[in-house]
Short mmCIF file of C-alpha atoms and ligand atoms in Angstrom, two decimals:
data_model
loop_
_atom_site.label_atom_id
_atom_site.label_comp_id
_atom_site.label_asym_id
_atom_site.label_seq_id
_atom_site.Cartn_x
_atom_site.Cartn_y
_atom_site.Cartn_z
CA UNK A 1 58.79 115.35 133.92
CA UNK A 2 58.92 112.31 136.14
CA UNK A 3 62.81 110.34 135.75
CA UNK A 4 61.56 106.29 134.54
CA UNK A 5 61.60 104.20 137.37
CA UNK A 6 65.25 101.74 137.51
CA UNK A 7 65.40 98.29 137.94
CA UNK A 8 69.05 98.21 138.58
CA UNK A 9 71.85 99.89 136.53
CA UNK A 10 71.68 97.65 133.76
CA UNK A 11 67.62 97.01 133.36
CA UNK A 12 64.60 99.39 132.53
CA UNK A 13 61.16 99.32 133.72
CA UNK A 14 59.82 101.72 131.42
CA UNK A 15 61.38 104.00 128.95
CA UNK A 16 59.74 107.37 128.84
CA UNK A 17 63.09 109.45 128.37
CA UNK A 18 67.23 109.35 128.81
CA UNK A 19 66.98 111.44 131.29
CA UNK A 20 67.62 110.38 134.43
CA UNK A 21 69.31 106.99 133.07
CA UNK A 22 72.83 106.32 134.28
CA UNK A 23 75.40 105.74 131.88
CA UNK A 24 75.71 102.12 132.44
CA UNK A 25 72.34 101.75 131.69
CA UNK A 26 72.37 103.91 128.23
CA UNK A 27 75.80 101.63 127.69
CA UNK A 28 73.62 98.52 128.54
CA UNK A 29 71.11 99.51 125.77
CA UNK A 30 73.80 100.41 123.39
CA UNK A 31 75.90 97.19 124.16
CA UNK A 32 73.21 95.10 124.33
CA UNK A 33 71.82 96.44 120.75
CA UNK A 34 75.24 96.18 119.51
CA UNK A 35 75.25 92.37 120.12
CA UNK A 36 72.25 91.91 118.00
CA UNK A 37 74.14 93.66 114.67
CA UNK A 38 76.57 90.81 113.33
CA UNK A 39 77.64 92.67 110.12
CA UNK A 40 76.02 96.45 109.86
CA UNK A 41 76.13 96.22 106.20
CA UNK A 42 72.57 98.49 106.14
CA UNK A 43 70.67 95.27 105.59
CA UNK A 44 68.14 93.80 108.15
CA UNK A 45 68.98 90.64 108.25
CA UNK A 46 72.73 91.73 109.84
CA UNK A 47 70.34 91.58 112.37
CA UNK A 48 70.21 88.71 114.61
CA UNK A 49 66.70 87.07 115.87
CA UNK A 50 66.38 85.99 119.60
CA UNK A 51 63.14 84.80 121.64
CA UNK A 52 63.29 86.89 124.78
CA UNK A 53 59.71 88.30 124.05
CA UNK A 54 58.48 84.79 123.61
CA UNK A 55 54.94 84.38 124.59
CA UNK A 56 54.65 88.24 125.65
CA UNK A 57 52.71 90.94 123.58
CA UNK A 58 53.34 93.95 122.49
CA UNK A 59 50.90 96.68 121.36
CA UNK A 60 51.86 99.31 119.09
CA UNK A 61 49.79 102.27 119.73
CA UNK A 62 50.21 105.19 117.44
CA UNK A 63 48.43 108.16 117.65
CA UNK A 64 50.52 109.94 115.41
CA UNK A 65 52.77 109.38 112.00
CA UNK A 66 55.50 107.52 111.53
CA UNK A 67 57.40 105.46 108.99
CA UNK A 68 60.44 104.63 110.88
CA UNK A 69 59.79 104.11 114.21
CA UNK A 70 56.78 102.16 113.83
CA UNK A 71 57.92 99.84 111.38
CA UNK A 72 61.27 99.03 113.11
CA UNK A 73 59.64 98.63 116.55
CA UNK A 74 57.37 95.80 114.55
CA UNK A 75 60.43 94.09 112.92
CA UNK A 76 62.08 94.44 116.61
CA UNK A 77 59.14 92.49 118.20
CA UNK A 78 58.56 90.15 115.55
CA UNK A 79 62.36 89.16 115.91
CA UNK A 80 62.73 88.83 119.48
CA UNK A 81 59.05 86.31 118.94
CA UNK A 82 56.54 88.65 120.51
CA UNK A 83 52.91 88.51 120.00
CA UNK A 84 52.30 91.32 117.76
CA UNK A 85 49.25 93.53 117.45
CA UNK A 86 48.77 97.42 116.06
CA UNK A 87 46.07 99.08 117.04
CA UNK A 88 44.50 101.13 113.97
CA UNK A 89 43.99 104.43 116.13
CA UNK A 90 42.04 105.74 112.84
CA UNK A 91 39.18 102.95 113.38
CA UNK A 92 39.47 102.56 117.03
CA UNK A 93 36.68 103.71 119.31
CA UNK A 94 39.08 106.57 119.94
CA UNK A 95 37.58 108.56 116.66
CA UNK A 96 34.28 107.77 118.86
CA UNK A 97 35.19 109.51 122.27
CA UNK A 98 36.43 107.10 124.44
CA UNK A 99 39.21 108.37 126.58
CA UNK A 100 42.92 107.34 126.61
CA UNK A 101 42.35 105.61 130.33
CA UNK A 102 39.59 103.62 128.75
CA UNK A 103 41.24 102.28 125.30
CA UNK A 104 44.30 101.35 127.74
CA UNK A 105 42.30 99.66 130.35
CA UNK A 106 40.29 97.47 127.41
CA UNK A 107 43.91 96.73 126.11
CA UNK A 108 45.33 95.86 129.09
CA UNK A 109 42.49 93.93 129.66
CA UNK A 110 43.34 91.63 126.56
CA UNK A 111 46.63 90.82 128.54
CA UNK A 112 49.32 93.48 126.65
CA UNK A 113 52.32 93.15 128.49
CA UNK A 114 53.74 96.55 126.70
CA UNK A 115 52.72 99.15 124.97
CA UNK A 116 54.73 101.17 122.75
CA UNK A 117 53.56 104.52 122.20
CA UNK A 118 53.33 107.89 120.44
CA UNK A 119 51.30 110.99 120.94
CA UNK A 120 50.91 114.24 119.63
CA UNK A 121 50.83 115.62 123.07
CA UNK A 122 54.01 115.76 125.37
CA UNK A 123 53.61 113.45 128.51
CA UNK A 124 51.27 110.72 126.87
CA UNK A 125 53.91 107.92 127.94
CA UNK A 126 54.34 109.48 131.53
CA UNK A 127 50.92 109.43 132.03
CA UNK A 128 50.26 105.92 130.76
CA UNK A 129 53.42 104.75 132.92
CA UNK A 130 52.42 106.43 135.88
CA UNK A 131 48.58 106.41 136.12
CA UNK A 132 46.99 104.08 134.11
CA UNK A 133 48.80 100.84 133.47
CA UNK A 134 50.81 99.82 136.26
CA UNK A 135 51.45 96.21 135.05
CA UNK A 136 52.49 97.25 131.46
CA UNK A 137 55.61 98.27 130.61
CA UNK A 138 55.63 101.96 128.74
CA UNK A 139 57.89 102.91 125.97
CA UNK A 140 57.89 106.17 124.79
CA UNK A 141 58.27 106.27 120.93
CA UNK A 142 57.86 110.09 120.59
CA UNK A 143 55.38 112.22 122.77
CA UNK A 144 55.50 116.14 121.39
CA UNK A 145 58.03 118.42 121.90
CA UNK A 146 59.25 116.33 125.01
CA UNK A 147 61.05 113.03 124.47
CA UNK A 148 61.90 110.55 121.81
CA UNK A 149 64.07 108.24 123.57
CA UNK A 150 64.60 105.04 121.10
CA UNK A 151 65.89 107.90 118.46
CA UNK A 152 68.43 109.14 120.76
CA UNK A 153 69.56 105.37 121.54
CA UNK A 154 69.86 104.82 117.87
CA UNK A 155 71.42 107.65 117.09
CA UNK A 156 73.92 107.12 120.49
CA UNK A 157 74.15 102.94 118.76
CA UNK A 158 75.35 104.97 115.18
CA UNK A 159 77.84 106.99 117.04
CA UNK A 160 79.33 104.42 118.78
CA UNK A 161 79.53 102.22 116.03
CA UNK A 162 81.01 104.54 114.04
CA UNK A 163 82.60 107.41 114.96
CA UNK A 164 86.12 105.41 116.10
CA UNK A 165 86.82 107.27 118.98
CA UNK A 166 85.36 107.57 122.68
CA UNK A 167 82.03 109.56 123.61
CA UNK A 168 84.42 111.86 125.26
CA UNK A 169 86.52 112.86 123.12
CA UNK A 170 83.45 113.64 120.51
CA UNK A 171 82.16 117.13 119.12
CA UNK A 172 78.63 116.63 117.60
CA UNK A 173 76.70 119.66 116.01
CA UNK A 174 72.82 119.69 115.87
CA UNK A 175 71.79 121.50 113.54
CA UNK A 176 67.96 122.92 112.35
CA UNK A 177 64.83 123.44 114.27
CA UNK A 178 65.78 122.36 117.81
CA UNK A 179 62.96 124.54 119.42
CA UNK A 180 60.07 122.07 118.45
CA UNK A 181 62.24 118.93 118.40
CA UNK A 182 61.65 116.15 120.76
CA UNK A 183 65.07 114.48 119.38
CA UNK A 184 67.39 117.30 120.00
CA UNK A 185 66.38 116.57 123.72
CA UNK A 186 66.67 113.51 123.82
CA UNK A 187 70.48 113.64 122.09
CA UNK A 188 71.82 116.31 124.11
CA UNK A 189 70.77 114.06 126.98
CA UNK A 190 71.94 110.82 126.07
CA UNK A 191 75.21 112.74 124.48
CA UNK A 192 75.88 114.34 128.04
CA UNK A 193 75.43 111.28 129.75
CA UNK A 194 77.99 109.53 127.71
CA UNK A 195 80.25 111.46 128.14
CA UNK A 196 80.38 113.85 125.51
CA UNK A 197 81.54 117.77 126.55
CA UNK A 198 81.72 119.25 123.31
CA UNK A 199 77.39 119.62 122.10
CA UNK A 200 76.94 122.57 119.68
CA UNK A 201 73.42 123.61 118.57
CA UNK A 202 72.91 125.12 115.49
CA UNK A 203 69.79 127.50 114.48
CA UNK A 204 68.53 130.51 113.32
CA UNK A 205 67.43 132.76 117.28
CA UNK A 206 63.24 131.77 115.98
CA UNK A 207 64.27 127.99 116.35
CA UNK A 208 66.10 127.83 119.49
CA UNK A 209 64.13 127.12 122.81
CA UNK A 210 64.51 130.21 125.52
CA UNK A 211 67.00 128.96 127.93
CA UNK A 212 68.91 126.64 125.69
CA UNK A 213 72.58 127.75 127.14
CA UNK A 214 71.42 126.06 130.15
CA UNK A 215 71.61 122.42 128.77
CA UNK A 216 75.80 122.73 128.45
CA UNK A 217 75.50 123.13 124.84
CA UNK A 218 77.44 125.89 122.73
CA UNK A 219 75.03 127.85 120.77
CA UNK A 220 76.09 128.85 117.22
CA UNK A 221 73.68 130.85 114.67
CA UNK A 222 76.41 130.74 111.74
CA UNK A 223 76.28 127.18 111.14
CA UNK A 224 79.58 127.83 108.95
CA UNK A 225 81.28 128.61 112.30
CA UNK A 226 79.12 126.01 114.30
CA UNK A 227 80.34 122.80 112.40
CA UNK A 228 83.92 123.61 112.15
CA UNK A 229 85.84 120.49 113.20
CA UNK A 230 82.88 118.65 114.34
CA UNK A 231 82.73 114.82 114.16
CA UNK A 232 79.17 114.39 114.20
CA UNK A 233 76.67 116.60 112.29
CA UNK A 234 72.79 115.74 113.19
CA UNK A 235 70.23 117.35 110.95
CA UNK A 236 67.00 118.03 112.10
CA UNK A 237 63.57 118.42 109.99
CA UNK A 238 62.43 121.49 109.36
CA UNK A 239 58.72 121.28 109.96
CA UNK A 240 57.36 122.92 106.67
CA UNK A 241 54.39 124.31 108.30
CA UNK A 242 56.95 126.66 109.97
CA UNK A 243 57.95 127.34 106.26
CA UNK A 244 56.45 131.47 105.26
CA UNK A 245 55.61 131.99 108.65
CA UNK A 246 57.83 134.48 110.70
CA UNK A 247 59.84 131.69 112.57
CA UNK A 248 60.78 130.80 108.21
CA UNK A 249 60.89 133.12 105.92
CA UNK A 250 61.35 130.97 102.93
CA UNK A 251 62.82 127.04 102.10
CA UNK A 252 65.29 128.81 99.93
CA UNK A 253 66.62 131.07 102.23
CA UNK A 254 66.57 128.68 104.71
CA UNK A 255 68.82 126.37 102.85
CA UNK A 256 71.26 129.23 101.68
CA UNK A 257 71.52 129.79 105.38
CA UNK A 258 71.23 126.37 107.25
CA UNK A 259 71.81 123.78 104.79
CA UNK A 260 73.86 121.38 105.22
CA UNK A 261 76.20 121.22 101.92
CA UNK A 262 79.21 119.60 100.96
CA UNK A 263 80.95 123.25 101.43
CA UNK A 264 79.52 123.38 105.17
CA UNK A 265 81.05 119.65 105.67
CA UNK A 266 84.06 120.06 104.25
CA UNK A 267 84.83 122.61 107.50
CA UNK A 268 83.88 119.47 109.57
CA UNK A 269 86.58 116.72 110.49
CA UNK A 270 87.29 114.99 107.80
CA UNK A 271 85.45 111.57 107.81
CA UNK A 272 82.92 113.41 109.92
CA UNK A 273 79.82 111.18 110.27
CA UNK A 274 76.39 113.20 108.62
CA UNK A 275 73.39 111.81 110.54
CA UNK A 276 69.42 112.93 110.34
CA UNK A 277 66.42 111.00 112.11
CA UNK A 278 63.95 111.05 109.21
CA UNK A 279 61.53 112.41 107.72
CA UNK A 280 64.23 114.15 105.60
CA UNK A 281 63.65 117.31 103.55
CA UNK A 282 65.90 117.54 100.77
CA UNK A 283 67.08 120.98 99.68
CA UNK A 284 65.29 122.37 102.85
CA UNK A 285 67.61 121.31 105.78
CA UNK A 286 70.33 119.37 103.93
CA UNK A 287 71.59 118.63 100.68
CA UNK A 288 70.69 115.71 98.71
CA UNK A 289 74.49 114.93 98.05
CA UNK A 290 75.27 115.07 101.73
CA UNK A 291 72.30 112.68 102.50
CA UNK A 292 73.65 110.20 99.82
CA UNK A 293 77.41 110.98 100.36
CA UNK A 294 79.96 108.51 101.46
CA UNK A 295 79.73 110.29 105.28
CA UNK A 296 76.58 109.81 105.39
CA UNK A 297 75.26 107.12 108.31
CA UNK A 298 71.34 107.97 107.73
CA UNK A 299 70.37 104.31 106.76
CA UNK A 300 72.48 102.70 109.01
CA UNK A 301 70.99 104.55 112.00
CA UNK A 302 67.48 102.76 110.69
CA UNK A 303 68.81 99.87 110.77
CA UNK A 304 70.82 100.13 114.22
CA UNK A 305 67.06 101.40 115.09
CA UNK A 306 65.79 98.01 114.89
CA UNK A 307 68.64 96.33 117.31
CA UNK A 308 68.30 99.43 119.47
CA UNK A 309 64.48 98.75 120.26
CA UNK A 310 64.89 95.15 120.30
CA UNK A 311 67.02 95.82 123.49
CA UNK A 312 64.79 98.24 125.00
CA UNK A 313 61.91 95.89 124.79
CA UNK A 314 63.82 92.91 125.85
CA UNK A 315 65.56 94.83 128.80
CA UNK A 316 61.88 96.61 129.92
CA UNK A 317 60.62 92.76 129.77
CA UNK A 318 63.25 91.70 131.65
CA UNK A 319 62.86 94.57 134.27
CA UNK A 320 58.90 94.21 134.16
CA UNK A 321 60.05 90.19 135.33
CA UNK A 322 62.21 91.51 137.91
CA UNK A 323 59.53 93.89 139.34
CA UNK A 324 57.21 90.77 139.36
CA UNK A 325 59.99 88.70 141.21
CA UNK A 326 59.55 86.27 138.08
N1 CP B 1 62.71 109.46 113.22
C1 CP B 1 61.39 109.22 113.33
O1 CP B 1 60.81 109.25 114.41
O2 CP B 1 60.76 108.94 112.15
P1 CP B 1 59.23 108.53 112.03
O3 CP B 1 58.41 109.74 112.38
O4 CP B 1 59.05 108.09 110.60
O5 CP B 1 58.97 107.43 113.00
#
């Protein structure tokens, strides 16, 4: 997969991964986010507004699901003062056979200056950065198996913000189906850019990707073993189509085996932070007292999402500018 183009180390022209990104530029995005937040209380408006995107417009095209990372990358744009517009894939002239290049040429067309994007199929944003909207600035908000970038910058904003200690000095489990998860990539690469040595994944043999040992991680497939003094627990969805085939035998035995319960945390660090990207599946991969528990950091990392894509939009604008010699 092709590395986004830099600007310089601390602007973006397009964001289609982590990888590849320095880490002054993933400390750019987190800093920069982090400046937006003026009390994380888990409310929105600790968020701050700002008019960098001012007369620019941003297109939201999703081709796929999403609660969170469609709604946040709205509230992000609408609070940095950007033209706004989502394109309703369902009723597009998509669902009539007119081809990716096509819809993104009319777009562009209707003077987009980005596009914010997720597909179903793994390279979408590449391919839109690379071969079909030069002028546009790309970012990637989840293609496939392959990359979901703004997730891992959230969940790297969360860490920092909360974990009290350096990136370095950090042991962080993830734990579930990392096989078919575009976030576990994305973390373990914006984790080993920043620093951190100690990455443990944590799955049953059917939900690890061949290979896995060689992205530095420790592999574990007794979580009860895997999360011992971890500071940093990251739960992954279990897809439940998986669930009764062969990969899954069953949600219960899953959860008897995988779950994350407040026996499995209490072998963590104490204080240890409990994180999960949404969708959530209670009583599959983690326990509803965990999710709700004092450690737990899931809402705040949906909030921190929202001052984590407001810098990745305002620091691809500023690179797109930069590009342009504006
Ligand atoms: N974490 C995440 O990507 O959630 P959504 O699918 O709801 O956007």
């Amino acid at each position: 997969m092709a590395k986004p183009a830099k600007v310089d180390d601390s602007h973006i022209r397009h964001f289609i991964g982590v990888e590849g990104l320095t880490k002054a530029q993933l400390m750019a995005i987190i800093e920069k986010a982090n400046g937006y937040l003026t009390d994380n209380d888990g409310r929105p408006n600790s968020i701050k507004n700002s008019n960098e995107l001012e007369g620019y417009t941003v297109m939201n095209l999703f081709f796929e699901n999403s609660t969170r990372t469609r709604t946040t990358f709205e509230v992000a744009e609408k609070r940095l003062g950007a033209n706004v517009l989502n394109l309703d894939i369902a009723r597009s002239s998509t669902s009539k056979g007119e081809s990716l290049r096509d819809t993104l040429w009319n777009l562009e067309a209707m003077t987009a200056d980005i596009f914010v994007v997720r597909h179903s199929a793994s390279g979408t944003a590449h391919f839109m950065a690379t071969e079909v909207t030069p002028n546009i600035a790309i970012i990637n908000g989840g293609d496939g198996w392959h990359a979901h970038p703004t997730q891992a910058m959230l969940d790297m904003l969360t860490i920092y913000r909360e974990a009290k200690k350096p990136f370095e000095e950090l042991s962080v489990a993830i734990i579930g189906d990392i096989k078919h998860s575009r976030v576990a990539r994305s973390d373990i690469s914006a984790l080993q850019t920043l620093g951190v040595k100690d990455i443990r994944v944590i799955a049953p043999k059917t939900l690890l990707p061949k290979g896995i040992e060689r992205y530095g991680v420790q592999v574990f497939n007794d979580i009860d073993k895997g999360v011992v003094d971890c500071d940093v627990l990251i739960g992954l969805r279990i897809q439940n189509e998986r669930i009764g085939s062969p990969l899954l035998p069953s949600t219960s035995e899953y959860f008897k085996m995988y779950g994350i319960t407040p026996e499995r945390l209490a072998l963590a660090k104490p204080n240890a932070l409990v994180m999960h990207p949404g969708p959530m599946n209670r009583g599959v991969e983690i326990a509803s007292s965990v999710a709700d528990g004092e450690q737990s950091v899931i809402l705040k990392q949906v909030n921190n999402g929202i001052a984590v894509r407001m810098a990745v939009l305002a620091l691809a604008m500023e690179g797109q500018r930069k590009m342009k010699g504006i």
